[in-house]
Amino acid sequence: MAGMRVTLRQLQAFEAVAQLKSFSRAAEEIHVTQPAVSKQIRLLTEEVGLPLLEQIGKKVFLTEAGQRLHATCADWLDTWGRFEQGIADLKGLKQGRLRIATVTTAKYFLPRVLGPFYAEYPGIDIAMEVVNRDRLLERLSRNEDDLYVMGVPPEGRDIESEPLMANDLVVVAAAGHPLARQRAIPLRDLATHGFLVREQGSGTRMTVERVFREQQVPFEVRMELGSNEAIKQAVAGGLGLAVLSRSTLYPDGDRELAVLDVAGFPIRRYWYVVRPKGKQLSVVAQTFLTFLHSHVQMLSPKS
Ligand code: PGA
């Protein structure tokens, strides 16, 4: 590598393209124009002296040299990011970055705390990823975020988790459904009804399947839908029943849905704030965590 004059900006542009496999998305990610990204990559390629990327149609691929650079870059930029964060910390929370990843069920309350947090710390740049449980675990294993909010922390992994607030699961049906008038419905009575379920990898789905399995009640999947919102619409349209986190229901806006009185429900679960064991939280992340705990009351879904 001796003799190469490579700049941080070039590496950042390359890393964004390598990760997102798209020049336009990379430009968005690092807040520059697309021609600026192309220019940085051209200069970097000249310095390295071998092509780094191949573009076939709209798709971007890494060459062998590109893959080697990508592996080096990811570590290096991470180290650099920690240095920058350290400096920001030293400047006393006037600026800094906070990356949070959360499961889809928590998106109904967690963003609410960002307003008051921003009012107190306007210089902090916050990014929040909303993904399902499996995607979140991938992010956790790659150490991509400062904090993770999830419903079912993995067992036996090298993580630390602390409960944040209740995340109950309820059974929902269309408002006019005959089951909506019954009380203490035994779970086995639901075996004859079709359910709308989230995609594989969802923590909600994992829990529902576990509950039916434990009670030895057969579970009919009528359809798989990739979002809580889509499931609510389909339930309201009479397609079937579903088990959802109560937080996905708006107290005033969901008149088309009925929460069924099923024995054993609601299933009481919690959201946890999770991080890799031993991860040194930045001052920004630590401040947000304390803030989050003190705002939990305000966030609790009214039910
Ligand atoms: P998810 O949410 O279904 O989006 O993975 C997880 C949970 O609430 O456990």
mmCIF file of C-alpha atoms and ligand atoms in Angstrom:
data_model
loop_
_atom_site.group_PDB
_atom_site.id
_atom_site.type_symbol
_atom_site.label_atom_id
_atom_site.label_comp_id
_atom_site.label_asym_id
_atom_site.label_seq_id
_atom_site.Cartn_x
_atom_site.Cartn_y
_atom_site.Cartn_z
ATOM 1 C CA MET A 1 0.000 0.000 0.000
ATOM 2 C CA ALA A 2 3.044 2.225 0.323
ATOM 3 C CA GLY A 3 2.807 5.238 -1.893
ATOM 4 C CA MET A 4 -0.956 5.296 -2.360
ATOM 5 C CA ARG A 5 -2.514 8.660 -1.678
ATOM 6 C CA VAL A 6 -5.949 7.697 -0.566
ATOM 7 C CA THR A 7 -8.295 10.074 1.246
ATOM 8 C CA LEU A 8 -10.892 9.407 3.904
ATOM 9 C CA ARG A 9 -13.555 10.826 1.629
ATOM 10 C CA GLN A 10 -12.673 8.382 -1.148
ATOM 11 C CA LEU A 11 -12.850 5.465 1.273
ATOM 12 C CA GLN A 12 -16.183 6.634 2.648
ATOM 13 C CA ALA A 13 -17.626 6.881 -0.870
ATOM 14 C CA PHE A 14 -16.263 3.461 -1.793
ATOM 15 C CA GLU A 15 -17.533 1.852 1.396
ATOM 16 C CA ALA A 16 -21.029 3.285 0.876
ATOM 17 C CA VAL A 17 -21.160 1.948 -2.710
ATOM 18 C CA ALA A 18 -19.704 -1.407 -1.637
ATOM 19 C CA GLN A 19 -22.361 -1.779 1.045
ATOM 20 C CA LEU A 20 -25.368 -0.444 -0.829
ATOM 21 C CA LYS A 21 -24.374 -1.673 -4.315
ATOM 22 C CA SER A 22 -25.711 1.556 -5.776
ATOM 23 C CA PHE A 23 -24.121 4.911 -6.554
ATOM 24 C CA SER A 24 -27.334 6.849 -6.008
ATOM 25 C CA ARG A 25 -28.105 5.241 -2.639
ATOM 26 C CA ALA A 26 -24.478 5.693 -1.585
ATOM 27 C CA ALA A 27 -24.696 9.401 -2.485
ATOM 28 C CA GLU A 28 -27.829 9.725 -0.346
ATOM 29 C CA GLU A 29 -26.233 7.856 2.534
ATOM 30 C CA ILE A 30 -23.177 10.106 2.733
ATOM 31 C CA HIS A 31 -25.068 13.278 1.807
ATOM 32 C CA VAL A 32 -23.243 14.169 -1.422
ATOM 33 C CA THR A 33 -24.225 14.163 -5.085
ATOM 34 C CA GLN A 34 -23.907 11.088 -7.271
ATOM 35 C CA PRO A 35 -21.215 12.687 -9.526
ATOM 36 C CA ALA A 36 -19.211 13.415 -6.350
ATOM 37 C CA VAL A 37 -19.347 9.722 -5.412
ATOM 38 C CA SER A 38 -18.283 8.700 -8.940
ATOM 39 C CA LYS A 39 -15.401 11.166 -8.827
ATOM 40 C CA GLN A 40 -14.117 9.888 -5.477
ATOM 41 C CA ILE A 41 -14.274 6.301 -6.724
ATOM 42 C CA ARG A 42 -12.463 7.239 -9.966
ATOM 43 C CA LEU A 43 -9.643 8.915 -8.003
ATOM 44 C CA LEU A 44 -9.435 5.971 -5.620
ATOM 45 C CA THR A 45 -9.304 3.485 -8.520
ATOM 46 C CA GLU A 46 -6.454 5.474 -10.090
ATOM 47 C CA GLU A 47 -4.523 5.366 -6.823
ATOM 48 C CA VAL A 48 -5.055 1.652 -6.314
ATOM 49 C CA GLY A 49 -4.256 0.974 -9.949
ATOM 50 C CA LEU A 50 -6.839 -1.780 -10.417
ATOM 51 C CA PRO A 51 -10.594 -1.625 -11.044
ATOM 52 C CA LEU A 52 -12.554 -1.821 -7.777
ATOM 53 C CA LEU A 53 -16.106 -1.984 -9.062
ATOM 54 C CA GLU A 54 -17.841 -3.446 -12.060
ATOM 55 C CA GLN A 55 -21.151 -2.123 -13.224
ATOM 56 C CA ILE A 56 -23.282 -4.552 -15.206
ATOM 57 C CA GLY A 57 -26.552 -2.932 -16.208
ATOM 58 C CA LYS A 58 -27.770 -1.250 -13.061
ATOM 59 C CA LYS A 59 -25.970 -3.686 -10.756
ATOM 60 C CA VAL A 60 -22.689 -2.912 -9.039
ATOM 61 C CA PHE A 61 -20.241 -5.724 -8.210
ATOM 62 C CA LEU A 62 -16.938 -5.659 -6.356
ATOM 63 C CA THR A 63 -13.842 -6.908 -8.196
ATOM 64 C CA GLU A 64 -11.298 -8.932 -6.244
ATOM 65 C CA ALA A 65 -9.334 -5.762 -5.484
ATOM 66 C CA GLY A 66 -12.630 -4.123 -4.476
ATOM 67 C CA GLN A 67 -13.428 -6.967 -2.073
ATOM 68 C CA ARG A 68 -10.028 -6.683 -0.417
ATOM 69 C CA LEU A 69 -10.417 -2.955 -0.048
ATOM 70 C CA HIS A 70 -13.958 -3.407 1.326
ATOM 71 C CA ALA A 71 -12.669 -5.752 4.077
ATOM 72 C CA THR A 72 -9.907 -3.315 5.048
ATOM 73 C CA CYS A 73 -12.117 -0.274 4.815
ATOM 74 C CA ALA A 74 -14.929 -1.563 7.025
ATOM 75 C CA ASP A 75 -12.503 -2.040 9.961
ATOM 76 C CA TRP A 76 -10.682 1.152 9.340
ATOM 77 C CA LEU A 77 -13.781 3.343 9.048
ATOM 78 C CA ASP A 78 -15.151 1.757 12.210
ATOM 79 C CA THR A 79 -11.965 2.730 14.054
ATOM 80 C CA TRP A 80 -12.170 6.201 12.579
ATOM 81 C CA GLY A 81 -15.851 6.483 13.552
ATOM 82 C CA ARG A 82 -14.931 5.630 17.154
ATOM 83 C CA PHE A 83 -12.256 8.305 17.116
ATOM 84 C CA GLU A 84 -14.752 10.892 15.799
ATOM 85 C CA GLN A 85 -17.310 9.825 18.369
ATOM 86 C CA GLY A 86 -14.707 10.116 21.113
ATOM 87 C CA ILE A 87 -13.902 13.647 20.068
ATOM 88 C CA ALA A 88 -17.598 14.537 19.943
ATOM 89 C CA ASP A 89 -17.998 13.042 23.398
ATOM 90 C CA LEU A 90 -15.175 15.219 24.613
ATOM 91 C CA LYS A 91 -17.004 18.212 23.231
ATOM 92 C CA GLY A 92 -19.782 17.350 25.637
ATOM 93 C CA LEU A 93 -22.837 16.143 23.700
ATOM 94 C CA LYS A 94 -22.934 19.196 21.495
ATOM 95 C CA GLN A 95 -22.645 16.891 18.553
ATOM 96 C CA GLY A 96 -22.410 13.203 17.878
ATOM 97 C CA ARG A 97 -24.144 10.312 16.245
ATOM 98 C CA LEU A 98 -26.624 7.850 17.611
ATOM 99 C CA ARG A 99 -27.595 4.742 15.705
ATOM 100 C CA ILE A 100 -30.566 2.781 16.968
ATOM 101 C CA ALA A 101 -32.051 -0.354 15.445
ATOM 102 C CA THR A 102 -35.503 -1.451 16.487
ATOM 103 C CA VAL A 103 -37.978 -4.213 15.660
ATOM 104 C CA THR A 104 -41.128 -3.218 13.790
ATOM 105 C CA THR A 105 -43.402 -3.421 16.823
ATOM 106 C CA ALA A 106 -41.386 -0.763 18.669
ATOM 107 C CA LYS A 107 -41.699 1.732 15.838
ATOM 108 C CA TYR A 108 -45.127 2.606 17.209
ATOM 109 C CA PHE A 109 -43.676 4.204 20.317
ATOM 110 C CA LEU A 110 -39.929 4.629 20.135
ATOM 111 C CA PRO A 111 -39.850 7.510 17.621
ATOM 112 C CA ARG A 112 -42.004 9.501 20.059
ATOM 113 C CA VAL A 113 -39.097 9.947 22.389
ATOM 114 C CA LEU A 114 -36.942 11.422 19.638
ATOM 115 C CA GLY A 115 -38.808 14.743 19.714
ATOM 116 C CA PRO A 116 -38.074 15.561 23.364
ATOM 117 C CA PHE A 117 -34.547 14.139 23.004
ATOM 118 C CA TYR A 118 -33.887 16.346 19.985
ATOM 119 C CA ALA A 119 -35.252 19.366 21.844
ATOM 120 C CA GLU A 120 -32.661 18.771 24.552
ATOM 121 C CA TYR A 121 -29.740 17.711 22.313
ATOM 122 C CA PRO A 122 -30.300 19.316 18.900
ATOM 123 C CA GLY A 123 -26.733 18.666 17.714
ATOM 124 C CA ILE A 124 -27.050 14.890 17.848
ATOM 125 C CA ASP A 125 -27.595 13.189 14.548
ATOM 126 C CA ILE A 126 -29.915 10.205 15.015
ATOM 127 C CA ALA A 127 -30.492 7.325 12.628
ATOM 128 C CA MET A 128 -33.145 4.727 13.421
ATOM 129 C CA GLU A 129 -33.444 1.464 11.486
ATOM 130 C CA VAL A 130 -36.739 -0.406 11.691
ATOM 131 C CA VAL A 131 -36.359 -4.102 10.839
ATOM 132 C CA ASN A 132 -37.670 -7.486 11.970
ATOM 133 C CA ARG A 133 -36.022 -9.612 14.657
ATOM 134 C CA ASP A 134 -33.772 -11.607 12.327
ATOM 135 C CA ARG A 135 -32.479 -8.518 10.497
ATOM 136 C CA LEU A 136 -31.887 -6.865 13.864
ATOM 137 C CA LEU A 137 -29.821 -9.829 15.068
ATOM 138 C CA GLU A 138 -27.722 -9.559 11.898
ATOM 139 C CA ARG A 139 -27.096 -5.880 12.608
ATOM 140 C CA LEU A 140 -26.234 -6.755 16.207
ATOM 141 C CA SER A 141 -23.715 -9.394 15.144
ATOM 142 C CA ARG A 142 -22.072 -6.871 12.806
ATOM 143 C CA ASN A 143 -22.033 -4.256 15.600
ATOM 144 C CA GLU A 144 -23.711 -1.729 13.275
ATOM 145 C CA ASP A 145 -25.652 0.293 15.849
ATOM 146 C CA ASP A 146 -25.248 1.754 19.325
ATOM 147 C CA LEU A 147 -28.458 0.331 20.786
ATOM 148 C CA TYR A 148 -31.004 -2.282 19.752
ATOM 149 C CA VAL A 149 -34.616 -2.481 20.891
ATOM 150 C CA MET A 150 -36.199 -5.899 20.508
ATOM 151 C CA GLY A 151 -38.904 -8.187 21.882
ATOM 152 C CA VAL A 152 -37.175 -11.538 22.249
ATOM 153 C CA PRO A 153 -33.446 -11.235 22.988
ATOM 154 C CA PRO A 154 -31.492 -14.274 21.818
ATOM 155 C CA GLU A 155 -30.474 -16.764 24.478
ATOM 156 C CA GLY A 156 -26.920 -17.713 25.178
ATOM 157 C CA ARG A 157 -25.459 -14.955 23.080
ATOM 158 C CA ASP A 158 -22.898 -12.473 24.158
ATOM 159 C CA ILE A 159 -25.342 -9.689 24.840
ATOM 160 C CA GLU A 160 -26.564 -7.516 27.660
ATOM 161 C CA SER A 161 -30.264 -6.695 27.784
ATOM 162 C CA GLU A 162 -32.460 -4.610 30.044
ATOM 163 C CA PRO A 163 -36.274 -4.571 29.982
ATOM 164 C CA LEU A 164 -37.816 -1.319 28.803
ATOM 165 C CA MET A 165 -41.599 -1.697 28.793
ATOM 166 C CA ALA A 166 -44.443 -4.154 28.246
ATOM 167 C CA ASN A 167 -45.028 -5.467 24.726
ATOM 168 C CA ASP A 168 -48.232 -7.525 24.988
ATOM 169 C CA LEU A 169 -49.511 -9.728 22.214
ATOM 170 C CA VAL A 170 -53.255 -9.798 21.541
ATOM 171 C CA VAL A 171 -55.528 -11.700 19.150
ATOM 172 C CA VAL A 172 -57.398 -9.430 16.737
ATOM 173 C CA ALA A 173 -60.351 -9.974 14.409
ATOM 174 C CA ALA A 174 -62.522 -7.730 12.252
ATOM 175 C CA ALA A 175 -64.811 -5.629 14.480
ATOM 176 C CA GLY A 176 -68.013 -7.465 13.477
ATOM 177 C CA HIS A 177 -66.530 -10.982 13.846
ATOM 178 C CA PRO A 178 -68.757 -13.409 15.859
ATOM 179 C CA LEU A 179 -65.792 -14.215 18.186
ATOM 180 C CA ALA A 180 -65.676 -10.538 19.185
ATOM 181 C CA ARG A 181 -68.788 -11.100 21.358
ATOM 182 C CA GLN A 182 -67.466 -14.192 23.167
ATOM 183 C CA ARG A 183 -65.623 -14.200 26.495
ATOM 184 C CA ALA A 184 -62.670 -16.386 27.579
ATOM 185 C CA ILE A 185 -62.423 -18.135 24.217
ATOM 186 C CA PRO A 186 -60.312 -21.316 24.602
ATOM 187 C CA LEU A 187 -57.234 -21.258 22.360
ATOM 188 C CA ARG A 188 -58.275 -24.547 20.722
ATOM 189 C CA ASP A 189 -61.420 -22.834 19.364
ATOM 190 C CA LEU A 190 -59.099 -20.753 17.198
ATOM 191 C CA ALA A 191 -57.706 -23.847 15.470
ATOM 192 C CA THR A 192 -60.537 -23.743 12.925
ATOM 193 C CA HIS A 193 -59.753 -20.127 11.971
ATOM 194 C CA GLY A 194 -57.188 -18.991 9.429
ATOM 195 C CA PHE A 195 -54.433 -16.678 10.698
ATOM 196 C CA LEU A 196 -52.547 -13.903 8.978
ATOM 197 C CA VAL A 197 -48.940 -14.045 10.077
ATOM 198 C CA ARG A 198 -45.790 -11.993 9.718
ATOM 199 C CA GLU A 199 -42.845 -13.174 7.612
ATOM 200 C CA GLN A 200 -40.313 -15.755 8.863
ATOM 201 C CA GLY A 201 -37.738 -13.940 10.976
ATOM 202 C CA SER A 202 -40.344 -11.872 12.816
ATOM 203 C CA GLY A 203 -40.241 -12.088 16.606
ATOM 204 C CA THR A 204 -44.027 -11.734 16.746
ATOM 205 C CA ARG A 205 -44.446 -14.772 14.502
ATOM 206 C CA MET A 206 -41.907 -16.743 16.499
ATOM 207 C CA THR A 207 -43.827 -16.123 19.720
ATOM 208 C CA VAL A 208 -47.234 -16.960 18.214
ATOM 209 C CA GLU A 209 -45.957 -20.234 16.788
ATOM 210 C CA ARG A 210 -44.389 -21.112 20.135
ATOM 211 C CA VAL A 211 -47.620 -20.435 22.070
ATOM 212 C CA PHE A 212 -49.757 -22.623 19.787
ATOM 213 C CA ARG A 213 -47.113 -25.358 19.794
ATOM 214 C CA GLU A 214 -46.851 -25.367 23.590
ATOM 215 C CA GLN A 215 -50.630 -25.647 23.935
ATOM 216 C CA GLN A 216 -50.674 -28.293 21.190
ATOM 217 C CA VAL A 217 -53.248 -26.372 19.203
ATOM 218 C CA PRO A 218 -52.948 -26.609 15.407
ATOM 219 C CA PHE A 219 -52.318 -23.289 13.752
ATOM 220 C CA GLU A 220 -53.601 -22.531 10.273
ATOM 221 C CA VAL A 221 -51.590 -19.952 8.360
ATOM 222 C CA ARG A 222 -53.958 -18.425 5.835
ATOM 223 C CA MET A 223 -51.519 -15.872 4.543
ATOM 224 C CA GLU A 224 -48.116 -14.401 5.265
ATOM 225 C CA LEU A 225 -47.854 -10.616 5.147
ATOM 226 C CA GLY A 226 -44.633 -8.704 5.669
ATOM 227 C CA SER A 227 -45.852 -5.873 7.906
ATOM 228 C CA ASN A 228 -48.063 -5.237 10.938
ATOM 229 C CA GLU A 229 -49.959 -2.590 8.972
ATOM 230 C CA ALA A 230 -50.747 -4.945 6.088
ATOM 231 C CA ILE A 231 -51.974 -7.557 8.566
ATOM 232 C CA LYS A 232 -54.260 -5.027 10.271
ATOM 233 C CA GLN A 233 -55.793 -4.032 6.946
ATOM 234 C CA ALA A 234 -56.300 -7.656 5.936
ATOM 235 C CA VAL A 235 -57.881 -8.511 9.310
ATOM 236 C CA ALA A 236 -60.186 -5.480 9.051
ATOM 237 C CA GLY A 237 -61.133 -6.697 5.564
ATOM 238 C CA GLY A 238 -62.259 -10.042 7.040
ATOM 239 C CA LEU A 239 -59.438 -12.225 5.702
ATOM 240 C CA GLY A 240 -58.680 -13.897 9.034
ATOM 241 C CA LEU A 241 -57.423 -13.496 12.598
ATOM 242 C CA ALA A 242 -53.992 -12.344 13.709
ATOM 243 C CA VAL A 243 -51.824 -12.066 16.782
ATOM 244 C CA LEU A 244 -50.191 -8.653 16.988
ATOM 245 C CA SER A 245 -48.321 -6.546 19.484
ATOM 246 C CA ARG A 246 -50.908 -4.341 21.190
ATOM 247 C CA SER A 247 -48.706 -1.359 20.425
ATOM 248 C CA THR A 248 -49.542 -1.684 16.721
ATOM 249 C CA LEU A 249 -53.190 -0.792 17.472
ATOM 250 C CA TYR A 250 -54.038 2.867 17.770
ATOM 251 C CA PRO A 251 -56.519 3.402 20.595
ATOM 252 C CA ASP A 252 -58.684 5.760 18.576
ATOM 253 C CA GLY A 253 -57.987 4.769 15.009
ATOM 254 C CA ASP A 254 -58.632 1.047 14.975
ATOM 255 C CA ARG A 255 -62.398 0.840 15.253
ATOM 256 C CA GLU A 256 -62.435 -1.728 12.485
ATOM 257 C CA LEU A 257 -60.545 -4.209 14.663
ATOM 258 C CA ALA A 258 -61.633 -6.070 17.807
ATOM 259 C CA VAL A 259 -59.258 -7.475 20.402
ATOM 260 C CA LEU A 260 -60.557 -10.967 21.231
ATOM 261 C CA ASP A 261 -60.861 -12.254 24.779
ATOM 262 C CA VAL A 262 -58.805 -15.434 24.381
ATOM 263 C CA ALA A 263 -57.747 -17.503 27.412
ATOM 264 C CA GLY A 264 -54.040 -16.974 28.077
ATOM 265 C CA PHE A 265 -53.995 -13.639 26.248
ATOM 266 C CA PRO A 266 -52.683 -10.996 26.283
ATOM 267 C CA ILE A 267 -49.290 -12.653 26.281
ATOM 268 C CA ARG A 268 -47.108 -10.443 28.413
ATOM 269 C CA ARG A 269 -43.723 -9.754 26.847
ATOM 270 C CA TYR A 270 -41.263 -6.900 27.114
ATOM 271 C CA TRP A 271 -39.145 -4.869 24.816
ATOM 272 C CA TYR A 272 -35.510 -4.967 25.796
ATOM 273 C CA VAL A 273 -32.692 -2.593 25.086
ATOM 274 C CA VAL A 274 -29.872 -4.822 23.921
ATOM 275 C CA ARG A 275 -26.202 -4.354 23.172
ATOM 276 C CA PRO A 276 -23.220 -6.636 22.658
ATOM 277 C CA LYS A 277 -21.692 -7.675 25.977
ATOM 278 C CA GLY A 278 -18.874 -5.394 26.986
ATOM 279 C CA LYS A 279 -19.678 -2.793 24.341
ATOM 280 C CA GLN A 280 -18.492 0.568 25.557
ATOM 281 C CA LEU A 281 -21.458 2.886 25.033
ATOM 282 C CA SER A 282 -20.627 6.363 23.771
ATOM 283 C CA VAL A 283 -21.666 9.246 25.990
ATOM 284 C CA VAL A 284 -24.417 10.010 23.459
ATOM 285 C CA ALA A 285 -25.781 6.449 23.562
ATOM 286 C CA GLN A 286 -25.599 6.350 27.361
ATOM 287 C CA THR A 287 -27.446 9.664 27.573
ATOM 288 C CA PHE A 288 -30.150 8.412 25.206
ATOM 289 C CA LEU A 289 -30.569 5.210 27.205
ATOM 290 C CA THR A 290 -31.079 7.123 30.453
ATOM 291 C CA PHE A 291 -33.476 9.472 28.647
ATOM 292 C CA LEU A 292 -35.411 6.501 27.238
ATOM 293 C CA HIS A 293 -35.873 4.908 30.662
ATOM 294 C CA SER A 294 -37.103 8.162 32.138
ATOM 295 C CA HIS A 295 -39.641 8.596 29.306
ATOM 296 C CA VAL A 296 -41.064 5.090 29.344
ATOM 297 C CA GLN A 297 -44.224 6.177 31.159
ATOM 298 C CA MET A 298 -44.994 8.726 28.503
ATOM 299 C CA LEU A 299 -44.429 6.091 25.828
ATOM 300 C CA SER A 300 -46.554 3.277 27.242
ATOM 301 C CA PRO A 301 -49.430 2.517 24.889
ATOM 302 C CA LYS A 302 -52.684 3.451 26.592
ATOM 303 C CA SER A 303 -54.677 0.258 26.860
HETATM 304 P P1 PGA B 1 -40.970 -8.285 14.835
HETATM 305 O O1 PGA B 1 -41.025 -7.632 16.272
HETATM 306 O O2 PGA B 1 -42.171 -9.161 14.749
HETATM 307 O O3 PGA B 1 -41.004 -7.114 13.886
HETATM 308 O O4 PGA B 1 -39.678 -9.094 14.686
HETATM 309 C C1 PGA B 1 -40.502 -8.334 17.328
HETATM 310 C C2 PGA B 1 -41.240 -8.361 18.618
HETATM 311 O O5 PGA B 1 -42.059 -7.490 18.988
HETATM 312 O O6 PGA B 1 -40.902 -9.334 19.298
#
